């Protein structure tokens, strides 16, 4: 936890200094920018259908985070924006503990610690302390995966259901938990009846949150594919990765001076695919491989806007396990240099993303 806090606090200090130089306030940048305003709008007014069906709708944003902001703000002082930011920070600490718990369970305390610090030092790690849903979603994901690793199927399925109410990529966690539960059930046919019932219940619970919200949007919009129609207005639609490959080729081959942030996103996408191959080679547990694989398929297969793809992969912390293991076996000097470089680059890139890049993170 101290390592995680040190990395993120350093990033905030760099951001604060940069924001001061550019005459920006730190609090508005973290609490009230881009998607944060959409979540605050839902917390303040609920979901509002636009008069024009071709305008972007807040139905694209899942309800758990704004519901928590509204509930906590009702019993605490301060604005809902401040509550949303504090909740994000609090959930990031819960997420860091879950990330550590998964690494510790699989490879020991040192690997777990390094995994949590590496997650803090992601190039776009600054979103963990913004009024966004990445911290909440990662917290639910990490502890759901940990519960699968320890055989707590009902808790794992319940957490996956909550994750499905948090972000569209909750479908990746739901698929992973359900697959792992059913696989365990098949492998352990002679297992105790209570354990078998728990696995079945976990498999059923996992997709419940995501499916419930998608179905509710369909009823609200008045068409069976209502949620996907809403996403299409936001220019997010499935194309099997054709759009992603086109964007990568355009940036790396045809662009004379591609924007730095988009180059960073491209490097993260390619690096994540390479890390997934290493995860396969390391024979990670099925639930981790299924989750990160499904997450990559969802993120890379979307034909929508390109720039937020790196942020969408923030919950995919198991992809960092090969790096954490390598650092756990390396000399202390090597580990310190790598973590130091990651921390510095994360702080600089986070500030660049929020203060220089003109679009959303």
Tab-separated table of C-alpha atoms in Angstrom:
chain	number	residue	atom	x	y	z
A	1	UNK	CA	0.000	0.000	0.000
A	2	UNK	CA	2.857	2.412	0.768
A	3	UNK	CA	4.389	1.700	-2.629
A	4	UNK	CA	1.076	2.303	-4.365
A	5	UNK	CA	0.478	5.552	-2.481
A	6	UNK	CA	4.010	6.791	-3.169
A	7	UNK	CA	3.599	6.346	-6.927
A	8	UNK	CA	0.183	7.950	-7.126
A	9	UNK	CA	1.024	10.849	-4.787
A	10	UNK	CA	4.101	11.632	-6.871
A	11	UNK	CA	1.913	11.670	-9.967
A	12	UNK	CA	-0.521	14.081	-8.318
A	13	UNK	CA	2.318	16.388	-7.247
A	14	UNK	CA	3.651	16.533	-10.809
A	15	UNK	CA	0.141	17.156	-12.111
A	16	UNK	CA	-0.445	19.905	-9.533
A	17	UNK	CA	2.798	21.670	-10.465
A	18	UNK	CA	2.072	21.433	-14.190
A	19	UNK	CA	-1.518	22.609	-13.664
A	20	UNK	CA	-0.260	25.623	-11.672
A	21	UNK	CA	2.161	26.556	-14.469
A	22	UNK	CA	-0.679	26.379	-17.003
A	23	UNK	CA	-3.060	28.276	-14.669
A	24	UNK	CA	-5.381	25.321	-14.159
A	25	UNK	CA	-6.846	24.040	-10.916
A	26	UNK	CA	-5.972	20.518	-9.787
A	27	UNK	CA	-9.427	19.713	-8.388
A	28	UNK	CA	-11.425	20.519	-11.565
A	29	UNK	CA	-9.026	18.474	-13.687
A	30	UNK	CA	-9.462	15.399	-11.493
A	31	UNK	CA	-13.086	15.728	-10.383
A	32	UNK	CA	-14.981	17.519	-13.169
A	33	UNK	CA	-13.633	16.738	-16.608
A	34	UNK	CA	-15.033	14.821	-19.551
A	35	UNK	CA	-16.748	11.584	-18.452
A	36	UNK	CA	-16.803	12.779	-14.839
A	37	UNK	CA	-19.434	15.324	-15.828
A	38	UNK	CA	-21.604	12.624	-17.377
A	39	UNK	CA	-21.477	10.559	-14.192
A	40	UNK	CA	-22.250	13.631	-12.084
A	41	UNK	CA	-25.188	14.418	-14.353
A	42	UNK	CA	-26.600	10.942	-13.742
A	43	UNK	CA	-26.040	11.319	-9.989
A	44	UNK	CA	-27.814	14.683	-10.026
A	45	UNK	CA	-30.706	14.067	-12.404
A	46	UNK	CA	-30.840	10.374	-13.234
A	47	UNK	CA	-30.835	9.136	-16.816
A	48	UNK	CA	-32.314	11.640	-19.294
A	49	UNK	CA	-33.228	10.619	-22.821
A	50	UNK	CA	-32.211	13.254	-25.423
A	51	UNK	CA	-34.948	14.706	-27.590
A	52	UNK	CA	-32.937	13.770	-30.672
A	53	UNK	CA	-32.120	10.018	-30.863
A	54	UNK	CA	-28.996	10.900	-32.838
A	55	UNK	CA	-27.490	12.839	-29.913
A	56	UNK	CA	-25.187	11.087	-27.414
A	57	UNK	CA	-27.113	9.726	-24.417
A	58	UNK	CA	-26.025	9.175	-20.818
A	59	UNK	CA	-27.469	5.664	-21.119
A	60	UNK	CA	-24.023	4.677	-22.420
A	61	UNK	CA	-22.714	5.069	-18.830
A	62	UNK	CA	-23.384	2.258	-16.371
A	63	UNK	CA	-25.173	3.122	-13.101
A	64	UNK	CA	-23.221	1.784	-10.100
A	65	UNK	CA	-20.653	4.586	-9.717
A	66	UNK	CA	-23.123	7.511	-10.031
A	67	UNK	CA	-25.510	5.669	-7.692
A	68	UNK	CA	-22.743	5.382	-5.082
A	69	UNK	CA	-21.849	9.067	-5.524
A	70	UNK	CA	-25.467	10.082	-4.973
A	71	UNK	CA	-25.879	7.809	-1.943
A	72	UNK	CA	-22.674	8.896	-0.199
A	73	UNK	CA	-23.207	12.591	-1.002
A	74	UNK	CA	-26.627	12.415	0.646
A	75	UNK	CA	-25.052	11.663	4.041
A	76	UNK	CA	-21.758	13.594	3.798
A	77	UNK	CA	-20.821	17.267	3.380
A	78	UNK	CA	-19.285	18.605	0.202
A	79	UNK	CA	-20.256	18.555	-3.447
A	80	UNK	CA	-21.006	15.410	-5.396
A	81	UNK	CA	-17.940	16.067	-7.519
A	82	UNK	CA	-15.757	15.959	-4.400
A	83	UNK	CA	-17.514	12.802	-3.203
A	84	UNK	CA	-16.973	11.169	-6.592
A	85	UNK	CA	-13.274	11.956	-6.514
A	86	UNK	CA	-12.852	10.717	-2.932
A	87	UNK	CA	-14.717	7.514	-3.798
A	88	UNK	CA	-12.399	6.939	-6.746
A	89	UNK	CA	-9.347	7.352	-4.515
A	90	UNK	CA	-10.815	5.062	-1.863
A	91	UNK	CA	-11.682	2.383	-4.409
A	92	UNK	CA	-8.188	2.646	-5.883
A	93	UNK	CA	-6.798	1.588	-2.485
A	94	UNK	CA	-9.224	-1.328	-2.366
A	95	UNK	CA	-8.163	-2.203	-5.907
A	96	UNK	CA	-4.465	-2.046	-5.018
A	97	UNK	CA	-5.070	-4.457	-2.130
A	98	UNK	CA	-6.916	-6.806	-4.489
A	99	UNK	CA	-4.156	-6.624	-7.092
A	100	UNK	CA	-1.623	-7.453	-4.379
A	101	UNK	CA	-3.799	-10.302	-3.094
A	102	UNK	CA	-3.936	-11.933	-6.541
A	103	UNK	CA	-0.176	-11.617	-7.056
A	104	UNK	CA	0.550	-12.846	-3.521
A	105	UNK	CA	-1.772	-15.819	-3.950
A	106	UNK	CA	-0.084	-16.919	-7.156
A	107	UNK	CA	3.592	-16.033	-6.674
A	108	UNK	CA	4.220	-14.721	-3.173
A	109	UNK	CA	4.370	-11.430	-1.322
A	110	UNK	CA	7.180	-9.810	-3.321
A	111	UNK	CA	5.479	-10.450	-6.650
A	112	UNK	CA	2.180	-9.157	-5.249
A	113	UNK	CA	3.798	-5.950	-4.046
A	114	UNK	CA	5.513	-5.353	-7.371
A	115	UNK	CA	2.284	-6.057	-9.226
A	116	UNK	CA	0.426	-3.412	-7.195
A	117	UNK	CA	3.188	-0.836	-7.722
A	118	UNK	CA	3.316	-1.558	-11.451
A	119	UNK	CA	-0.443	-1.096	-11.654
A	120	UNK	CA	-0.050	2.289	-9.938
A	121	UNK	CA	2.651	3.283	-12.437
A	122	UNK	CA	0.661	2.552	-15.592
A	123	UNK	CA	1.156	5.219	-18.290
A	124	UNK	CA	-2.472	6.302	-17.814
A	125	UNK	CA	-2.551	5.502	-14.089
A	126	UNK	CA	-3.700	9.046	-13.315
A	127	UNK	CA	-7.297	7.974	-14.085
A	128	UNK	CA	-7.211	5.864	-10.920
A	129	UNK	CA	-7.533	9.126	-8.967
A	130	UNK	CA	-10.078	10.827	-11.203
A	131	UNK	CA	-13.870	10.915	-11.059
A	132	UNK	CA	-13.950	7.905	-13.373
A	133	UNK	CA	-14.982	4.276	-12.885
A	134	UNK	CA	-11.624	2.565	-13.467
A	135	UNK	CA	-10.780	2.290	-9.751
A	136	UNK	CA	-14.189	0.919	-8.760
A	137	UNK	CA	-14.180	-1.538	-11.641
A	138	UNK	CA	-10.632	-2.722	-10.913
A	139	UNK	CA	-11.459	-3.186	-7.216
A	140	UNK	CA	-14.450	-5.375	-8.048
A	141	UNK	CA	-12.460	-7.233	-10.692
A	142	UNK	CA	-9.408	-7.929	-8.548
A	143	UNK	CA	-11.372	-9.267	-5.604
A	144	UNK	CA	-13.675	-11.284	-7.849
A	145	UNK	CA	-10.646	-12.932	-9.459
A	146	UNK	CA	-9.138	-13.546	-6.023
A	147	UNK	CA	-12.368	-15.210	-4.871
A	148	UNK	CA	-12.262	-17.477	-7.914
A	149	UNK	CA	-8.664	-18.439	-7.094
A	150	UNK	CA	-9.731	-19.300	-3.537
A	151	UNK	CA	-12.935	-21.119	-4.513
A	152	UNK	CA	-15.448	-18.555	-3.201
A	153	UNK	CA	-17.761	-18.829	-6.168
A	154	UNK	CA	-20.829	-17.007	-4.861
A	155	UNK	CA	-18.804	-13.977	-3.742
A	156	UNK	CA	-16.886	-14.008	-7.034
A	157	UNK	CA	-20.115	-14.073	-9.017
A	158	UNK	CA	-21.664	-11.309	-6.899
A	159	UNK	CA	-18.645	-9.032	-7.370
A	160	UNK	CA	-18.656	-9.756	-11.096
A	161	UNK	CA	-22.338	-8.802	-11.206
A	162	UNK	CA	-21.513	-5.468	-9.553
A	163	UNK	CA	-18.657	-4.963	-12.020
A	164	UNK	CA	-21.183	-5.537	-14.781
A	165	UNK	CA	-23.124	-2.561	-13.424
A	166	UNK	CA	-19.983	-0.403	-13.517
A	167	UNK	CA	-18.500	-0.577	-17.011
A	168	UNK	CA	-19.337	-2.150	-20.401
A	169	UNK	CA	-16.177	-4.265	-20.100
A	170	UNK	CA	-17.819	-5.976	-17.136
A	171	UNK	CA	-18.909	-8.542	-19.698
A	172	UNK	CA	-15.273	-9.726	-19.859
A	173	UNK	CA	-15.162	-10.428	-16.122
A	174	UNK	CA	-18.577	-12.070	-16.208
A	175	UNK	CA	-17.482	-14.416	-18.987
A	176	UNK	CA	-14.255	-15.285	-17.163
A	177	UNK	CA	-15.930	-16.048	-13.825
A	178	UNK	CA	-18.707	-18.094	-15.422
A	179	UNK	CA	-16.233	-20.055	-17.535
A	180	UNK	CA	-13.982	-20.759	-14.558
A	181	UNK	CA	-16.933	-21.850	-12.406
A	182	UNK	CA	-18.332	-24.212	-15.023
A	183	UNK	CA	-14.872	-25.621	-15.756
A	184	UNK	CA	-14.307	-26.294	-12.053
A	185	UNK	CA	-17.716	-27.955	-11.881
A	186	UNK	CA	-16.886	-30.300	-14.760
A	187	UNK	CA	-13.455	-31.154	-13.375
A	188	UNK	CA	-14.786	-31.831	-9.887
A	189	UNK	CA	-17.802	-33.986	-10.625
A	190	UNK	CA	-17.369	-35.878	-7.384
A	191	UNK	CA	-17.048	-32.679	-5.319
A	192	UNK	CA	-19.253	-31.840	-2.398
A	193	UNK	CA	-22.803	-30.800	-3.231
A	194	UNK	CA	-22.460	-27.407	-1.520
A	195	UNK	CA	-19.307	-26.604	-3.496
A	196	UNK	CA	-21.001	-27.600	-6.740
A	197	UNK	CA	-24.053	-25.473	-5.976
A	198	UNK	CA	-21.790	-22.542	-5.177
A	199	UNK	CA	-20.029	-22.865	-8.536
A	200	UNK	CA	-23.326	-22.993	-10.403
A	201	UNK	CA	-24.695	-19.993	-8.513
A	202	UNK	CA	-21.488	-18.036	-9.120
A	203	UNK	CA	-21.672	-18.795	-12.844
A	204	UNK	CA	-25.265	-17.576	-12.969
A	205	UNK	CA	-24.679	-14.449	-10.886
A	206	UNK	CA	-21.599	-13.224	-12.788
A	207	UNK	CA	-23.357	-11.891	-15.926
A	208	UNK	CA	-26.495	-10.737	-14.078
A	209	UNK	CA	-25.474	-7.102	-13.590
A	210	UNK	CA	-24.328	-6.467	-17.153
A	211	UNK	CA	-27.327	-8.250	-18.663
A	212	UNK	CA	-29.769	-6.447	-16.363
A	213	UNK	CA	-28.533	-3.000	-17.336
A	214	UNK	CA	-28.392	-3.775	-21.064
A	215	UNK	CA	-31.941	-5.152	-20.868
A	216	UNK	CA	-33.143	-2.086	-18.932
A	217	UNK	CA	-31.700	0.258	-21.558
A	218	UNK	CA	-33.474	-1.768	-24.232
A	219	UNK	CA	-36.786	-1.281	-22.417
A	220	UNK	CA	-36.066	2.413	-21.861
A	221	UNK	CA	-35.203	3.011	-25.507
A	222	UNK	CA	-37.961	0.777	-26.793
A	223	UNK	CA	-35.919	-1.645	-28.887
A	224	UNK	CA	-34.218	-4.935	-28.089
A	225	UNK	CA	-30.781	-3.639	-29.136
A	226	UNK	CA	-31.242	-0.304	-27.413
A	227	UNK	CA	-27.935	-0.290	-25.557
A	228	UNK	CA	-25.968	-1.062	-28.697
A	229	UNK	CA	-27.898	1.632	-30.565
A	230	UNK	CA	-26.897	4.100	-27.844
A	231	UNK	CA	-23.256	3.063	-28.174
A	232	UNK	CA	-23.439	3.447	-31.933
A	233	UNK	CA	-24.390	7.101	-31.503
A	234	UNK	CA	-21.203	7.426	-29.428
A	235	UNK	CA	-19.365	5.850	-32.399
A	236	UNK	CA	-18.705	2.680	-30.422
A	237	UNK	CA	-19.633	-0.453	-32.306
A	238	UNK	CA	-18.155	-3.875	-32.836
A	239	UNK	CA	-16.180	-4.418	-36.041
A	240	UNK	CA	-13.866	-7.249	-35.047
A	241	UNK	CA	-10.802	-5.020	-34.782
A	242	UNK	CA	-10.817	-3.636	-38.322
A	243	UNK	CA	-11.027	-0.057	-37.079
A	244	UNK	CA	-8.269	-0.583	-34.530
A	245	UNK	CA	-5.904	-1.990	-37.130
A	246	UNK	CA	-6.751	0.878	-39.488
A	247	UNK	CA	-5.998	3.437	-36.782
A	248	UNK	CA	-2.713	1.757	-35.837
A	249	UNK	CA	-1.604	1.603	-39.464
A	250	UNK	CA	-2.565	5.223	-40.021
A	251	UNK	CA	-0.575	6.376	-36.995
A	252	UNK	CA	2.540	4.281	-37.484
A	253	UNK	CA	2.773	4.167	-41.283
A	254	UNK	CA	1.031	7.140	-42.854
A	255	UNK	CA	1.021	9.949	-40.275
A	256	UNK	CA	3.912	12.381	-40.635
A	257	UNK	CA	3.660	13.782	-37.112
A	258	UNK	CA	1.219	11.630	-35.125
A	259	UNK	CA	0.027	13.055	-31.778
A	260	UNK	CA	2.160	11.838	-28.892
A	261	UNK	CA	-0.814	10.631	-26.879
A	262	UNK	CA	-2.142	8.505	-29.735
A	263	UNK	CA	1.315	6.999	-30.225
A	264	UNK	CA	1.286	6.137	-26.515
A	265	UNK	CA	-2.107	4.467	-26.877
A	266	UNK	CA	-0.796	2.446	-29.809
A	267	UNK	CA	2.281	1.306	-27.891
A	268	UNK	CA	0.096	0.247	-24.951
A	269	UNK	CA	-2.225	-1.769	-27.198
A	270	UNK	CA	0.645	-3.576	-28.920
A	271	UNK	CA	2.457	-4.090	-25.608
A	272	UNK	CA	-0.688	-5.505	-23.997
A	273	UNK	CA	-1.006	-8.105	-26.749
A	274	UNK	CA	2.653	-9.071	-26.251
A	275	UNK	CA	2.122	-9.343	-22.488
A	276	UNK	CA	-0.890	-11.588	-23.062
A	277	UNK	CA	1.287	-13.986	-25.040
A	278	UNK	CA	3.695	-14.066	-22.089
A	279	UNK	CA	0.758	-14.765	-19.772
A	280	UNK	CA	-0.186	-17.707	-21.972
A	281	UNK	CA	3.391	-18.951	-21.877
A	282	UNK	CA	3.392	-18.668	-18.069
A	283	UNK	CA	0.204	-20.761	-17.942
A	284	UNK	CA	-1.680	-18.392	-15.719
A	285	UNK	CA	-4.906	-19.688	-14.130
A	286	UNK	CA	-7.811	-19.983	-16.540
A	287	UNK	CA	-9.832	-17.193	-14.970
A	288	UNK	CA	-7.016	-14.652	-15.436
A	289	UNK	CA	-6.364	-15.675	-19.028
A	290	UNK	CA	-10.073	-15.627	-19.813
A	291	UNK	CA	-10.555	-12.180	-18.295
A	292	UNK	CA	-7.581	-10.464	-19.926
A	293	UNK	CA	-8.250	-12.239	-23.232
A	294	UNK	CA	-11.897	-11.176	-23.250
A	295	UNK	CA	-10.920	-7.640	-22.206
A	296	UNK	CA	-8.478	-7.380	-25.109
A	297	UNK	CA	-11.100	-8.717	-27.519
A	298	UNK	CA	-13.660	-6.147	-26.342
A	299	UNK	CA	-11.237	-3.217	-26.409
A	300	UNK	CA	-9.425	-4.065	-29.635
A	301	UNK	CA	-12.553	-5.291	-31.400
A	302	UNK	CA	-14.432	-2.048	-30.944
A	303	UNK	CA	-14.628	0.164	-33.990
A	304	UNK	CA	-15.258	3.292	-31.962
A	305	UNK	CA	-13.062	6.167	-30.877
A	306	UNK	CA	-9.398	5.258	-30.558
A	307	UNK	CA	-7.950	7.516	-27.860
A	308	UNK	CA	-9.531	5.920	-24.719
A	309	UNK	CA	-8.331	2.382	-25.470
A	310	UNK	CA	-5.362	2.597	-23.082
A	311	UNK	CA	-7.692	3.673	-20.270
A	312	UNK	CA	-10.043	0.796	-21.004
A	313	UNK	CA	-7.162	-1.626	-20.321
A	314	UNK	CA	-6.352	-0.227	-16.850
A	315	UNK	CA	-8.339	-3.030	-15.109
A	316	UNK	CA	-6.302	-5.666	-16.976
A	317	UNK	CA	-3.663	-5.857	-14.231
A	318	UNK	CA	-2.993	-9.618	-14.710
A	319	UNK	CA	-1.198	-8.624	-17.921
A	320	UNK	CA	1.504	-7.138	-15.678
A	321	UNK	CA	2.215	-10.426	-13.898
A	322	UNK	CA	5.083	-11.459	-16.229
A	323	UNK	CA	6.789	-8.103	-15.572
A	324	UNK	CA	6.231	-8.391	-11.818
A	325	UNK	CA	7.704	-11.902	-11.806
A	326	UNK	CA	10.734	-10.782	-13.808
A	327	UNK	CA	11.349	-7.903	-11.399
A	328	UNK	CA	10.887	-10.200	-8.396
A	329	UNK	CA	13.754	-12.331	-9.692
A	330	UNK	CA	15.941	-9.419	-10.776
A	331	UNK	CA	18.574	-7.624	-8.752
A	332	UNK	CA	17.375	-4.912	-6.430
A	333	UNK	CA	19.127	-2.212	-8.485
A	334	UNK	CA	17.348	-3.320	-11.647
A	335	UNK	CA	13.989	-3.376	-9.872
A	336	UNK	CA	14.482	0.120	-8.447
A	337	UNK	CA	15.512	1.533	-11.823
A	338	UNK	CA	12.552	-0.004	-13.650
A	339	UNK	CA	10.004	1.098	-11.049
A	340	UNK	CA	11.565	4.561	-10.882
A	341	UNK	CA	11.402	4.968	-14.645
A	342	UNK	CA	7.807	3.723	-14.693
A	343	UNK	CA	6.836	6.158	-11.928
A	344	UNK	CA	8.449	9.140	-13.658
A	345	UNK	CA	6.942	8.328	-17.048
A	346	UNK	CA	3.489	7.711	-15.511
A	347	UNK	CA	3.577	11.087	-13.740
A	348	UNK	CA	4.712	12.980	-16.838
A	349	UNK	CA	2.356	11.206	-19.246
A	350	UNK	CA	-0.584	11.578	-16.873
A	351	UNK	CA	-0.064	15.334	-16.688
A	352	UNK	CA	0.433	15.526	-20.452
A	353	UNK	CA	-2.772	13.571	-21.044
A	354	UNK	CA	-4.884	15.858	-18.842
A	355	UNK	CA	-3.295	19.250	-19.546
A	356	UNK	CA	-1.869	19.105	-23.085
A	357	UNK	CA	-3.859	16.487	-24.992
A	358	UNK	CA	-7.039	18.336	-26.096
A	359	UNK	CA	-9.390	15.366	-25.871
A	360	UNK	CA	-10.644	13.029	-23.135
A	361	UNK	CA	-8.188	10.592	-21.505
